[in-house]
Coordinates of C-alpha atoms in Angstrom, one line a residue:
M821 CA 23.0 146.1 150.4
K822 CA 25.8 144.8 153.3
T823 CA 28.3 145.4 150.9
L824 CA 27.9 149.4 151.9
P825 CA 30.0 151.0 153.8
P826 CA 28.6 151.7 157.7
N827 CA 28.8 155.8 156.2
A828 CA 27.0 155.2 152.7
T829 CA 24.8 158.2 152.2
D830 CA 21.0 157.7 152.1
L831 CA 21.4 158.2 148.0
E832 CA 23.9 155.1 147.7
K833 CA 21.7 153.1 150.2
N834 CA 18.3 154.2 147.7
I835 CA 20.7 153.3 144.1
A836 CA 21.8 150.0 145.9
E837 CA 18.3 149.3 147.0
T838 CA 16.9 149.9 143.7
G839 CA 19.5 148.3 141.8
K840 CA 19.8 144.8 143.8
D841 CA 17.9 143.0 141.5
A842 CA 19.8 144.0 138.1
F843 CA 21.9 141.4 137.2
E844 CA 19.6 138.3 138.8
Q845 CA 17.1 139.3 135.6
P846 CA 17.1 137.0 132.6
S847 CA 18.4 138.6 130.2
I848 CA 21.5 139.6 132.0
K849 CA 22.1 136.3 132.9
L850 CA 21.4 134.6 129.7
A851 CA 24.0 137.5 128.0
K852 CA 26.4 136.5 130.4
N853 CA 26.0 132.3 129.7
V854 CA 28.9 131.9 127.0
D855 CA 27.0 128.6 126.2
Q856 CA 23.8 130.3 125.8
A857 CA 24.8 134.3 124.8
P858 CA 23.9 135.6 121.2
S859 CA 26.6 135.3 118.7
E860 CA 26.7 138.5 118.6
F861 CA 27.3 138.8 122.7
L862 CA 31.0 136.5 121.9
A863 CA 33.2 139.1 121.3
F864 CA 32.1 141.3 124.5
L865 CA 32.7 138.0 126.4
A866 CA 36.1 137.8 125.3
W867 CA 37.1 141.0 126.1
E868 CA 35.6 140.4 129.7
R869 CA 37.6 137.3 130.1
Q870 CA 40.7 138.3 128.6
V871 CA 40.9 136.1 125.4
N872 CA 44.4 137.7 124.0
Y873 CA 43.4 136.8 120.3
W874 CA 40.5 137.0 118.5
R875 CA 38.9 135.8 115.1
N876 CA 35.4 137.3 113.7
E877 CA 35.7 133.9 111.5
W878 CA 35.9 131.5 113.4
P879 CA 33.2 129.4 114.4
D880 CA 30.6 130.1 117.5
S881 CA 31.2 126.9 118.9
L882 CA 35.3 127.5 119.2
K883 CA 34.5 131.3 119.9
R884 CA 32.7 129.9 122.8
Q885 CA 35.3 127.2 124.0
I886 CA 38.2 129.6 123.6
I887 CA 35.7 132.0 125.9
N888 CA 35.2 129.6 129.0
E889 CA 38.8 128.4 128.3
A890 CA 40.8 131.4 129.0
I891 CA 40.4 132.2 132.4
P892 CA 42.0 128.2 133.2
Q893 CA 45.1 129.3 130.4
H894 CA 45.8 132.4 132.2
K895 CA 45.9 130.1 135.4
I896 CA 48.4 128.0 133.5
K897 CA 50.2 130.8 131.4
G898 CA 54.3 129.7 130.5
T899 CA 53.9 126.0 131.6
P900 CA 54.2 123.4 128.7
A901 CA 50.4 123.1 129.6
A902 CA 49.3 126.3 128.3
I903 CA 50.9 125.5 125.5
K904 CA 49.2 122.0 124.5
R905 CA 45.8 123.7 125.5
A906 CA 46.2 126.5 123.0
L907 CA 46.7 124.7 120.5
E908 CA 44.3 121.9 121.3
P909 CA 41.0 123.5 120.7
F910 CA 42.1 124.3 117.0
G911 CA 42.3 120.8 116.5
F912 CA 46.4 120.3 117.2
E913 CA 47.7 117.0 118.8
V914 CA 50.7 118.3 120.8
T915 CA 53.7 116.6 122.1
L916 CA 56.1 119.0 124.1
T917 CA 59.2 118.2 125.0
E918 CA 61.6 120.5 126.8
W919 CA 65.2 120.1 127.2
F920 CA 66.0 117.9 130.4
N921 CA 63.5 115.5 128.2
E922 CA 65.3 115.1 125.2
V923 CA 67.7 112.7 124.1
P924 CA 71.1 113.8 124.4
P925 CA 69.3 117.0 126.1
G926 CA 69.0 120.2 124.9
K927 CA 69.6 123.8 125.1
P928 CA 68.6 125.0 128.8
G929 CA 65.8 126.6 128.2
T930 CA 64.4 125.4 125.0
F931 CA 62.0 123.1 124.6
S932 CA 60.7 121.1 120.9
L933 CA 57.4 120.4 119.5
E934 CA 55.5 118.0 117.2
L935 CA 52.5 119.3 116.0
D936 CA 50.1 116.8 114.7
L937 CA 47.4 118.9 112.1
V938 CA 45.2 115.3 112.2
G939 CA 44.2 115.8 108.6
K940 CA 44.0 119.3 107.8
E941 CA 46.5 121.5 105.5
L942 CA 49.2 123.0 106.3
T943 CA 48.7 127.0 104.6
E944 CA 50.8 129.5 105.8
E945 CA 47.7 130.5 107.7
I946 CA 47.9 128.0 110.1
Y947 CA 51.8 128.0 109.9
H948 CA 51.2 131.6 111.5
E949 CA 48.7 130.8 114.3
V950 CA 50.6 128.1 115.3
N951 CA 53.3 130.3 115.9
R952 CA 51.2 133.2 117.2
L953 CA 49.9 130.8 120.4
I954 CA 53.0 129.8 120.8
E955 CA 54.7 132.8 121.7
D956 CA 51.6 133.7 123.5
S957 CA 51.4 130.8 125.6
K958 CA 54.9 130.1 126.6
A959 CA 57.1 131.4 129.4
V960 CA 58.9 134.4 128.2
T961 CA 62.2 133.1 129.4
R962 CA 61.4 129.4 127.4
H963 CA 62.4 129.4 123.3
V964 CA 61.9 127.0 121.1
S965 CA 64.6 125.2 119.6
N966 CA 62.4 123.1 116.8
V967 CA 59.0 122.2 116.1
Q968 CA 57.5 119.6 113.3
I969 CA 55.0 119.8 111.9
S970 CA 53.2 117.0 110.6
S971 CA 49.8 117.4 107.7
N972 CA 48.2 114.4 107.0
P973 CA 45.1 115.6 104.9
L974 CA 42.6 113.3 104.2
L975 CA 41.4 112.3 100.8
Y976 CA 37.6 112.0 100.1
I977 CA 36.8 108.9 97.5
N978 CA 33.4 108.5 96.7
T979 CA 32.4 107.4 100.5
A980 CA 35.6 106.2 101.5
I981 CA 38.3 107.8 103.1
A982 CA 42.2 107.7 102.2
L983 CA 45.0 109.3 103.9
Q984 CA 47.2 110.7 101.7
D985 CA 51.4 111.3 102.3
A986 CA 51.7 112.9 104.8
V987 CA 53.5 116.4 104.9
T988 CA 56.5 117.0 107.8
I989 CA 58.2 120.4 108.6
E990 CA 60.9 121.2 110.6
C991 CA 61.9 123.8 111.4
M992 CA 64.6 125.4 113.9
P993 CA 65.1 129.0 114.8
Q994 CA 68.1 130.8 113.4
G995 CA 71.5 131.1 115.1
Y996 CA 70.6 127.5 116.5
Q997 CA 72.7 125.0 117.1
Q998 CA 72.3 121.7 119.1

């Protein structure tokens, strides 16, 4: 009852006394623990931690990872690290180069991305997901000058794994001039 103000009424004191252990119940602790919570609770935990984007089709392991990383992600939002961190849980390797690190220097306020899908096939859905993650993570004042996406899908032959020819897509925003 130390958190109640000095002018608390008897009713407020009684309610506080009655509910003082409510959040110490094992069932509540379990429901709040992202790694142990039942699958049905994950969407609520995502909402509580302000996860910006949620797909029910994602596997539980990815959902738990996104929830656990939501607060640290919000702390760095708008930075190059935020863009990398947003794409990496999906298994992508990311190289981000800001305009002042490009040779020759790029247009101020821009950055370019090299994205390796690490064996995943480049589909329209993945392309739109990558764009959405970039837009959601970057600073509003920063603009993408170039995105290079490499897809090197794996080919399984009996028990051997072979890499097929890599597919690289490079795109620049309309009207962008270097």
